[in-house]
Amino acid sequence: MRPAKAFVFLIAAIATARGVISAPAWAEDLERKACFVDAKRLCPTEVKALSRSRVRVCLLARVEQTSLGCHAFILKAQADKKAGTKGAAR
């Protein structure tokens, strides 16, 4: 599997784990793509390592530097997790 495809799969898994399942499929794709570009730019070491947890931690640490789409996705996922809403990450 090519690294780029593997990372897209990784982002998809993160999005699913973060509770995005309830969003329409096209919205999930936009969010994943937004965060994929930011992860490649802000967290190249973590992306190369294909470490889902390290990418998540890296993006959370640099949330203020992410694009608007990824920023909104990360903040929503954090809010859902704190609120304990259905589909939030466990």
PDB file of N, CA and C in Angstrom:
ATOM      1  N   MET A   1       0.852  -1.179   0.000  1.00  0.00           N
ATOM      2  CA  MET A   1       0.000   0.000   0.000  1.00  0.00           C
ATOM      3  C   MET A   1       0.894   1.239   0.000  1.00  0.00           C
ATOM      4  N   ARG A   2       0.590   2.185  -0.869  1.00  0.00           N
ATOM      5  CA  ARG A   2       1.371   3.422  -0.932  1.00  0.00           C
ATOM      6  C   ARG A   2       1.151   4.237   0.344  1.00  0.00           C
ATOM      7  N   PRO A   3       2.176   4.965   0.798  1.00  0.00           N
ATOM      8  CA  PRO A   3       2.046   5.738   2.028  1.00  0.00           C
ATOM      9  C   PRO A   3       0.871   6.720   2.016  1.00  0.00           C
ATOM     10  N   ALA A   4       0.619   7.372   0.887  1.00  0.00           N
ATOM     11  CA  ALA A   4      -0.486   8.334   0.838  1.00  0.00           C
ATOM     12  C   ALA A   4      -1.821   7.638   1.038  1.00  0.00           C
ATOM     13  N   LYS A   5      -2.007   6.481   0.397  1.00  0.00           N
ATOM     14  CA  LYS A   5      -3.253   5.734   0.565  1.00  0.00           C
ATOM     15  C   LYS A   5      -3.380   5.215   1.990  1.00  0.00           C
ATOM     16  N   ALA A   6      -2.280   4.757   2.551  1.00  0.00           N
ATOM     17  CA  ALA A   6      -2.293   4.264   3.920  1.00  0.00           C
ATOM     18  C   ALA A   6      -2.682   5.387   4.876  1.00  0.00           C
ATOM     19  N   PHE A   7      -2.187   6.586   4.619  1.00  0.00           N
ATOM     20  CA  PHE A   7      -2.511   7.685   5.511  1.00  0.00           C
ATOM     21  C   PHE A   7      -3.963   8.114   5.372  1.00  0.00           C
ATOM     22  N   VAL A   8      -4.507   8.086   4.169  1.00  0.00           N
ATOM     23  CA  VAL A   8      -5.924   8.397   3.986  1.00  0.00           C
ATOM     24  C   VAL A   8      -6.755   7.407   4.786  1.00  0.00           C
ATOM     25  N   PHE A   9      -6.363   6.130   4.752  1.00  0.00           N
ATOM     26  CA  PHE A   9      -7.056   5.126   5.546  1.00  0.00           C
ATOM     27  C   PHE A   9      -6.934   5.450   7.029  1.00  0.00           C
ATOM     28  N   LEU A  10      -5.752   5.878   7.450  1.00  0.00           N
ATOM     29  CA  LEU A  10      -5.514   6.241   8.840  1.00  0.00           C
ATOM     30  C   LEU A  10      -6.411   7.398   9.271  1.00  0.00           C
ATOM     31  N   ILE A  11      -6.503   8.423   8.441  1.00  0.00           N
ATOM     32  CA  ILE A  11      -7.365   9.567   8.749  1.00  0.00           C
ATOM     33  C   ILE A  11      -8.825   9.121   8.808  1.00  0.00           C
ATOM     34  N   ALA A  12      -9.219   8.237   7.897  1.00  0.00           N
ATOM     35  CA  ALA A  12     -10.593   7.716   7.911  1.00  0.00           C
ATOM     36  C   ALA A  12     -10.870   7.001   9.222  1.00  0.00           C
ATOM     37  N   ALA A  13      -9.915   6.232   9.682  1.00  0.00           N
ATOM     38  CA  ALA A  13     -10.087   5.518  10.947  1.00  0.00           C
ATOM     39  C   ALA A  13     -10.193   6.492  12.116  1.00  0.00           C
ATOM     40  N   ILE A  14      -9.382   7.541  12.092  1.00  0.00           N
ATOM     41  CA  ILE A  14      -9.442   8.555  13.150  1.00  0.00           C
ATOM     42  C   ILE A  14     -10.795   9.241  13.134  1.00  0.00           C
ATOM     43  N   ALA A  15     -11.253   9.622  11.952  1.00  0.00           N
ATOM     44  CA  ALA A  15     -12.541  10.299  11.837  1.00  0.00           C
ATOM     45  C   ALA A  15     -13.660   9.414  12.353  1.00  0.00           C
ATOM     46  N   THR A  16     -13.606   8.128  12.038  1.00  0.00           N
ATOM     47  CA  THR A  16     -14.629   7.205  12.512  1.00  0.00           C
ATOM     48  C   THR A  16     -14.565   7.095  14.025  1.00  0.00           C
ATOM     49  N   ALA A  17     -13.367   6.979  14.564  1.00  0.00           N
ATOM     50  CA  ALA A  17     -13.205   6.849  16.004  1.00  0.00           C
ATOM     51  C   ALA A  17     -13.614   8.129  16.738  1.00  0.00           C
ATOM     52  N   ARG A  18     -13.498   9.267  16.088  1.00  0.00           N
ATOM     53  CA  ARG A  18     -13.822  10.538  16.727  1.00  0.00           C
ATOM     54  C   ARG A  18     -15.314  10.848  16.686  1.00  0.00           C
ATOM     55  N   GLY A  19     -16.124   9.963  16.100  1.00  0.00           N
ATOM     56  CA  GLY A  19     -17.561  10.152  16.143  1.00  0.00           C
ATOM     57  C   GLY A  19     -18.149  10.860  14.953  1.00  0.00           C
ATOM     58  N   VAL A  20     -17.513  10.810  13.828  1.00  0.00           N
ATOM     59  CA  VAL A  20     -18.007  11.501  12.641  1.00  0.00           C
ATOM     60  C   VAL A  20     -19.006  10.623  11.877  1.00  0.00           C
ATOM     61  N   ILE A  21     -19.235   9.429  12.362  1.00  0.00           N
ATOM     62  CA  ILE A  21     -20.085   8.476  11.651  1.00  0.00           C
ATOM     63  C   ILE A  21     -21.449   9.064  11.314  1.00  0.00           C
ATOM     64  N   SER A  22     -21.986   9.884  12.180  1.00  0.00           N
ATOM     65  CA  SER A  22     -23.323  10.422  11.953  1.00  0.00           C
ATOM     66  C   SER A  22     -23.365  11.491  10.855  1.00  0.00           C
ATOM     67  N   ALA A  23     -22.237  12.013  10.455  1.00  0.00           N
ATOM     68  CA  ALA A  23     -22.203  13.032   9.407  1.00  0.00           C
ATOM     69  C   ALA A  23     -22.411  12.381   8.043  1.00  0.00           C
ATOM     70  N   PRO A  24     -22.934  13.130   7.071  1.00  0.00           N
ATOM     71  CA  PRO A  24     -23.066  12.582   5.719  1.00  0.00           C
ATOM     72  C   PRO A  24     -21.701  12.190   5.172  1.00  0.00           C
ATOM     73  N   ALA A  25     -21.688  11.201   4.298  1.00  0.00           N
ATOM     74  CA  ALA A  25     -20.421  10.688   3.764  1.00  0.00           C
ATOM     75  C   ALA A  25     -19.601  11.783   3.100  1.00  0.00           C
ATOM     76  N   TRP A  26     -20.235  12.665   2.338  1.00  0.00           N
ATOM     77  CA  TRP A  26     -19.478  13.716   1.660  1.00  0.00           C
ATOM     78  C   TRP A  26     -18.840  14.670   2.656  1.00  0.00           C
ATOM     79  N   ALA A  27     -19.497  14.904   3.781  1.00  0.00           N
ATOM     80  CA  ALA A  27     -18.929  15.790   4.804  1.00  0.00           C
ATOM     81  C   ALA A  27     -17.701  15.136   5.439  1.00  0.00           C
ATOM     82  N   GLU A  28     -17.789  13.833   5.672  1.00  0.00           N
ATOM     83  CA  GLU A  28     -16.643  13.120   6.229  1.00  0.00           C
ATOM     84  C   GLU A  28     -15.445  13.216   5.294  1.00  0.00           C
ATOM     85  N   ASP A  29     -15.690  13.049   4.010  1.00  0.00           N
ATOM     86  CA  ASP A  29     -14.601  13.130   3.041  1.00  0.00           C
ATOM     87  C   ASP A  29     -13.932  14.500   3.071  1.00  0.00           C
ATOM     88  N   LEU A  30     -14.721  15.552   3.144  1.00  0.00           N
ATOM     89  CA  LEU A  30     -14.157  16.902   3.186  1.00  0.00           C
ATOM     90  C   LEU A  30     -13.319  17.101   4.438  1.00  0.00           C
ATOM     91  N   GLU A  31     -13.825  16.612   5.579  1.00  0.00           N
ATOM     92  CA  GLU A  31     -13.090  16.763   6.827  1.00  0.00           C
ATOM     93  C   GLU A  31     -11.782  15.978   6.791  1.00  0.00           C
ATOM     94  N   ARG A  32     -11.846  14.754   6.296  1.00  0.00           N
ATOM     95  CA  ARG A  32     -10.646  13.928   6.203  1.00  0.00           C
ATOM     96  C   ARG A  32      -9.611  14.570   5.295  1.00  0.00           C
ATOM     97  N   LYS A  33     -10.078  15.075   4.159  1.00  0.00           N
ATOM     98  CA  LYS A  33      -9.150  15.706   3.219  1.00  0.00           C
ATOM     99  C   LYS A  33      -8.536  16.955   3.823  1.00  0.00           C
ATOM    100  N   ALA A  34      -9.320  17.742   4.538  1.00  0.00           N
ATOM    101  CA  ALA A  34      -8.808  18.956   5.160  1.00  0.00           C
ATOM    102  C   ALA A  34      -7.731  18.615   6.180  1.00  0.00           C
ATOM    103  N   CYS A  35      -7.974  17.616   6.997  1.00  0.00           N
ATOM    104  CA  CYS A  35      -6.997  17.246   8.018  1.00  0.00           C
ATOM    105  C   CYS A  35      -5.813  16.499   7.423  1.00  0.00           C
ATOM    106  N   PHE A  36      -6.008  15.788   6.332  1.00  0.00           N
ATOM    107  CA  PHE A  36      -4.908  15.076   5.678  1.00  0.00           C
ATOM    108  C   PHE A  36      -3.847  16.071   5.207  1.00  0.00           C
ATOM    109  N   VAL A  37      -4.279  17.135   4.564  1.00  0.00           N
ATOM    110  CA  VAL A  37      -3.341  18.147   4.074  1.00  0.00           C
ATOM    111  C   VAL A  37      -2.614  18.804   5.246  1.00  0.00           C
ATOM    112  N   ASP A  38      -3.349  19.134   6.291  1.00  0.00           N
ATOM    113  CA  ASP A  38      -2.732  19.757   7.467  1.00  0.00           C
ATOM    114  C   ASP A  38      -1.762  18.803   8.154  1.00  0.00           C
ATOM    115  N   ALA A  39      -2.135  17.531   8.260  1.00  0.00           N
ATOM    116  CA  ALA A  39      -1.258  16.559   8.910  1.00  0.00           C
ATOM    117  C   ALA A  39       0.050  16.412   8.134  1.00  0.00           C
ATOM    118  N   LYS A  40      -0.038  16.371   6.807  1.00  0.00           N
ATOM    119  CA  LYS A  40       1.177  16.270   6.000  1.00  0.00           C
ATOM    120  C   LYS A  40       2.064  17.493   6.192  1.00  0.00           C
ATOM    121  N   ARG A  41       1.442  18.664   6.321  1.00  0.00           N
ATOM    122  CA  ARG A  41       2.198  19.909   6.445  1.00  0.00           C
ATOM    123  C   ARG A  41       2.748  20.104   7.856  1.00  0.00           C
ATOM    124  N   LEU A  42       1.932  19.812   8.875  1.00  0.00           N
ATOM    125  CA  LEU A  42       2.296  20.120  10.256  1.00  0.00           C
ATOM    126  C   LEU A  42       2.959  18.963  11.003  1.00  0.00           C
ATOM    127  N   CYS A  43       2.697  17.747  10.557  1.00  0.00           N
ATOM    128  CA  CYS A  43       3.156  16.560  11.296  1.00  0.00           C
ATOM    129  C   CYS A  43       3.813  15.531  10.376  1.00  0.00           C
ATOM    130  N   PRO A  44       4.806  15.921   9.593  1.00  0.00           N
ATOM    131  CA  PRO A  44       5.369  14.991   8.608  1.00  0.00           C
ATOM    132  C   PRO A  44       5.996  13.742   9.232  1.00  0.00           C
ATOM    133  N   THR A  45       6.619  13.864  10.374  1.00  0.00           N
ATOM    134  CA  THR A  45       7.244  12.703  11.020  1.00  0.00           C
ATOM    135  C   THR A  45       6.191  11.687  11.438  1.00  0.00           C
ATOM    136  N   GLU A  46       5.088  12.172  12.008  1.00  0.00           N
ATOM    137  CA  GLU A  46       4.026  11.297  12.454  1.00  0.00           C
ATOM    138  C   GLU A  46       3.318  10.628  11.277  1.00  0.00           C
ATOM    139  N   VAL A  47       3.171  11.374  10.189  1.00  0.00           N
ATOM    140  CA  VAL A  47       2.551  10.827   8.980  1.00  0.00           C
ATOM    141  C   VAL A  47       3.420   9.698   8.422  1.00  0.00           C
ATOM    142  N   LYS A  48       4.715   9.938   8.356  1.00  0.00           N
ATOM    143  CA  LYS A  48       5.625   8.912   7.831  1.00  0.00           C
ATOM    144  C   LYS A  48       5.627   7.663   8.712  1.00  0.00           C
ATOM    145  N   ALA A  49       5.426   7.855  10.004  1.00  0.00           N
ATOM    146  CA  ALA A  49       5.393   6.724  10.938  1.00  0.00           C
ATOM    147  C   ALA A  49       4.063   5.973  10.869  1.00  0.00           C
ATOM    148  N   LEU A  50       3.060   6.554  10.196  1.00  0.00           N
ATOM    149  CA  LEU A  50       1.721   5.972  10.099  1.00  0.00           C
ATOM    150  C   LEU A  50       1.143   5.647  11.473  1.00  0.00           C
ATOM    151  N   SER A  51       1.375   6.573  12.394  1.00  0.00           N
ATOM    152  CA  SER A  51       0.892   6.398  13.759  1.00  0.00           C
ATOM    153  C   SER A  51      -0.341   7.269  13.986  1.00  0.00           C
ATOM    154  N   ARG A  52      -1.491   6.632  14.051  1.00  0.00           N
ATOM    155  CA  ARG A  52      -2.759   7.345  14.242  1.00  0.00           C
ATOM    156  C   ARG A  52      -2.735   8.191  15.510  1.00  0.00           C
ATOM    157  N   SER A  53      -2.265   7.620  16.611  1.00  0.00           N
ATOM    158  CA  SER A  53      -2.269   8.362  17.872  1.00  0.00           C
ATOM    159  C   SER A  53      -1.306   9.541  17.830  1.00  0.00           C
ATOM    160  N   ARG A  54      -0.137   9.357  17.211  1.00  0.00           N
ATOM    161  CA  ARG A  54       0.824  10.462  17.125  1.00  0.00           C
ATOM    162  C   ARG A  54       0.318  11.574  16.218  1.00  0.00           C
ATOM    163  N   VAL A  55      -0.361  11.217  15.123  1.00  0.00           N
ATOM    164  CA  VAL A  55      -0.942  12.236  14.233  1.00  0.00           C
ATOM    165  C   VAL A  55      -2.009  13.018  14.986  1.00  0.00           C
ATOM    166  N   ARG A  56      -2.867  12.310  15.716  1.00  0.00           N
ATOM    167  CA  ARG A  56      -3.938  12.971  16.477  1.00  0.00           C
ATOM    168  C   ARG A  56      -3.354  13.951  17.495  1.00  0.00           C
ATOM    169  N   VAL A  57      -2.356  13.495  18.260  1.00  0.00           N
ATOM    170  CA  VAL A  57      -1.721  14.348  19.272  1.00  0.00           C
ATOM    171  C   VAL A  57      -1.061  15.556  18.609  1.00  0.00           C
ATOM    172  N   CYS A  58      -0.382  15.318  17.499  1.00  0.00           N
ATOM    173  CA  CYS A  58       0.294  16.396  16.781  1.00  0.00           C
ATOM    174  C   CYS A  58      -0.705  17.445  16.296  1.00  0.00           C
ATOM    175  N   LEU A  59      -1.796  16.990  15.676  1.00  0.00           N
ATOM    176  CA  LEU A  59      -2.797  17.945  15.173  1.00  0.00           C
ATOM    177  C   LEU A  59      -3.464  18.702  16.319  1.00  0.00           C
ATOM    178  N   LEU A  60      -3.734  18.023  17.421  1.00  0.00           N
ATOM    179  CA  LEU A  60      -4.332  18.707  18.574  1.00  0.00           C
ATOM    180  C   LEU A  60      -3.388  19.766  19.130  1.00  0.00           C
ATOM    181  N   ALA A  61      -2.098  19.470  19.138  1.00  0.00           N
ATOM    182  CA  ALA A  61      -1.112  20.424  19.645  1.00  0.00           C
ATOM    183  C   ALA A  61      -0.976  21.641  18.734  1.00  0.00           C
ATOM    184  N   ARG A  62      -1.296  21.461  17.454  1.00  0.00           N
ATOM    185  CA  ARG A  62      -1.143  22.541  16.481  1.00  0.00           C
ATOM    186  C   ARG A  62      -2.487  22.989  15.903  1.00  0.00           C
ATOM    187  N   VAL A  63      -3.548  22.783  16.654  1.00  0.00           N
ATOM    188  CA  VAL A  63      -4.899  23.054  16.145  1.00  0.00           C
ATOM    189  C   VAL A  63      -5.043  24.487  15.641  1.00  0.00           C
ATOM    190  N   GLU A  64      -4.360  25.434  16.239  1.00  0.00           N
ATOM    191  CA  GLU A  64      -4.463  26.830  15.818  1.00  0.00           C
ATOM    192  C   GLU A  64      -3.803  27.078  14.458  1.00  0.00           C
ATOM    193  N   GLN A  65      -2.960  26.150  14.022  1.00  0.00           N
ATOM    194  CA  GLN A  65      -2.271  26.291  12.735  1.00  0.00           C
ATOM    195  C   GLN A  65      -2.983  25.538  11.609  1.00  0.00           C
ATOM    196  N   THR A  66      -4.033  24.794  11.938  1.00  0.00           N
ATOM    197  CA  THR A  66      -4.728  24.003  10.929  1.00  0.00           C
ATOM    198  C   THR A  66      -5.651  24.872  10.090  1.00  0.00           C
ATOM    199  N   SER A  67      -6.070  24.317   8.955  1.00  0.00           N
ATOM    200  CA  SER A  67      -7.009  25.028   8.082  1.00  0.00           C
ATOM    201  C   SER A  67      -8.367  25.147   8.783  1.00  0.00           C
ATOM    202  N   LEU A  68      -9.211  26.014   8.265  1.00  0.00           N
ATOM    203  CA  LEU A  68     -10.519  26.219   8.887  1.00  0.00           C
ATOM    204  C   LEU A  68     -11.330  24.934   8.967  1.00  0.00           C
ATOM    205  N   GLY A  69     -11.323  24.143   7.900  1.00  0.00           N
ATOM    206  CA  GLY A  69     -12.095  22.904   7.889  1.00  0.00           C
ATOM    207  C   GLY A  69     -11.612  21.898   8.911  1.00  0.00           C
ATOM    208  N   CYS A  70     -10.313  21.707   8.964  1.00  0.00           N
ATOM    209  CA  CYS A  70      -9.742  20.766   9.928  1.00  0.00           C
ATOM    210  C   CYS A  70      -9.906  21.299  11.348  1.00  0.00           C
ATOM    211  N   HIS A  71      -9.696  22.577  11.525  1.00  0.00           N
ATOM    212  CA  HIS A  71      -9.842  23.212  12.836  1.00  0.00           C
ATOM    213  C   HIS A  71     -11.253  22.971  13.386  1.00  0.00           C
ATOM    214  N   ALA A  72     -12.254  23.206  12.553  1.00  0.00           N
ATOM    215  CA  ALA A  72     -13.645  23.010  12.977  1.00  0.00           C
ATOM    216  C   ALA A  72     -13.905  21.546  13.315  1.00  0.00           C
ATOM    217  N   PHE A  73     -13.368  20.637  12.498  1.00  0.00           N
ATOM    218  CA  PHE A  73     -13.543  19.207  12.731  1.00  0.00           C
ATOM    219  C   PHE A  73     -12.931  18.801  14.064  1.00  0.00           C
ATOM    220  N   ILE A  74     -11.724  19.269  14.353  1.00  0.00           N
ATOM    221  CA  ILE A  74     -11.042  18.920  15.595  1.00  0.00           C
ATOM    222  C   ILE A  74     -11.808  19.475  16.793  1.00  0.00           C
ATOM    223  N   LEU A  75     -12.233  20.724  16.711  1.00  0.00           N
ATOM    224  CA  LEU A  75     -12.963  21.322  17.827  1.00  0.00           C
ATOM    225  C   LEU A  75     -14.293  20.613  18.076  1.00  0.00           C
ATOM    226  N   LYS A  76     -14.988  20.231  16.992  1.00  0.00           N
ATOM    227  CA  LYS A  76     -16.256  19.507  17.138  1.00  0.00           C
ATOM    228  C   LYS A  76     -16.012  18.151  17.786  1.00  0.00           C
ATOM    229  N   ALA A  77     -14.977  17.453  17.360  1.00  0.00           N
ATOM    230  CA  ALA A  77     -14.664  16.139  17.925  1.00  0.00           C
ATOM    231  C   ALA A  77     -14.334  16.260  19.411  1.00  0.00           C
ATOM    232  N   GLN A  78     -13.595  17.293  19.787  1.00  0.00           N
ATOM    233  CA  GLN A  78     -13.262  17.510  21.194  1.00  0.00           C
ATOM    234  C   GLN A  78     -14.519  17.810  22.004  1.00  0.00           C
ATOM    235  N   ALA A  79     -15.386  18.659  21.461  1.00  0.00           N
ATOM    236  CA  ALA A  79     -16.622  19.009  22.159  1.00  0.00           C
ATOM    237  C   ALA A  79     -17.520  17.786  22.329  1.00  0.00           C
ATOM    238  N   ASP A  80     -17.621  16.975  21.280  1.00  0.00           N
ATOM    239  CA  ASP A  80     -18.431  15.754  21.353  1.00  0.00           C
ATOM    240  C   ASP A  80     -17.879  14.805  22.405  1.00  0.00           C
ATOM    241  N   LYS A  81     -16.565  14.697  22.463  1.00  0.00           N
ATOM    242  CA  LYS A  81     -15.935  13.801  23.440  1.00  0.00           C
ATOM    243  C   LYS A  81     -16.203  14.290  24.853  1.00  0.00           C
ATOM    244  N   LYS A  82     -16.044  15.591  25.081  1.00  0.00           N
ATOM    245  CA  LYS A  82     -16.284  16.147  26.414  1.00  0.00           C
ATOM    246  C   LYS A  82     -17.738  16.015  26.832  1.00  0.00           C
ATOM    247  N   ALA A  83     -18.648  16.199  25.868  1.00  0.00           N
ATOM    248  CA  ALA A  83     -20.066  16.115  26.170  1.00  0.00           C
ATOM    249  C   ALA A  83     -20.528  14.675  26.307  1.00  0.00           C
ATOM    250  N   GLY A  84     -19.704  13.740  25.836  1.00  0.00           N
ATOM    251  CA  GLY A  84     -20.087  12.339  25.903  1.00  0.00           C
ATOM    252  C   GLY A  84     -21.223  11.995  24.962  1.00  0.00           C
ATOM    253  N   THR A  85     -21.302  12.732  23.849  1.00  0.00           N
ATOM    254  CA  THR A  85     -22.385  12.491  22.900  1.00  0.00           C
ATOM    255  C   THR A  85     -22.176  11.184  22.172  1.00  0.00           C
ATOM    256  N   LYS A  86     -23.263  10.686  21.613  1.00  0.00           N
ATOM    257  CA  LYS A  86     -23.231   9.415  20.883  1.00  0.00           C
ATOM    258  C   LYS A  86     -22.208   9.495  19.766  1.00  0.00           C
ATOM    259  N   GLY A  87     -21.374   8.466  19.668  1.00  0.00           N
ATOM    260  CA  GLY A  87     -20.385   8.393  18.604  1.00  0.00           C
ATOM    261  C   GLY A  87     -19.068   9.043  18.955  1.00  0.00           C
ATOM    262  N   ALA A  88     -18.981   9.623  20.145  1.00  0.00           N
ATOM    263  CA  ALA A  88     -17.718  10.260  20.530  1.00  0.00           C
ATOM    264  C   ALA A  88     -16.654   9.197  20.755  1.00  0.00           C
ATOM    265  N   ALA A  89     -15.413   9.594  20.612  1.00  0.00           N
ATOM    266  CA  ALA A  89     -14.303   8.655  20.797  1.00  0.00           C
ATOM    267  C   ALA A  89     -14.289   8.144  22.226  1.00  0.00           C
ATOM    268  N   ARG A  90     -13.874   6.915  22.365  1.00  0.00           N
ATOM    269  CA  ARG A  90     -13.862   6.298  23.695  1.00  0.00           C
ATOM    270  C   ARG A  90     -12.470   6.203  24.217  1.00  0.00           C
TER     271      ARG A  90
END
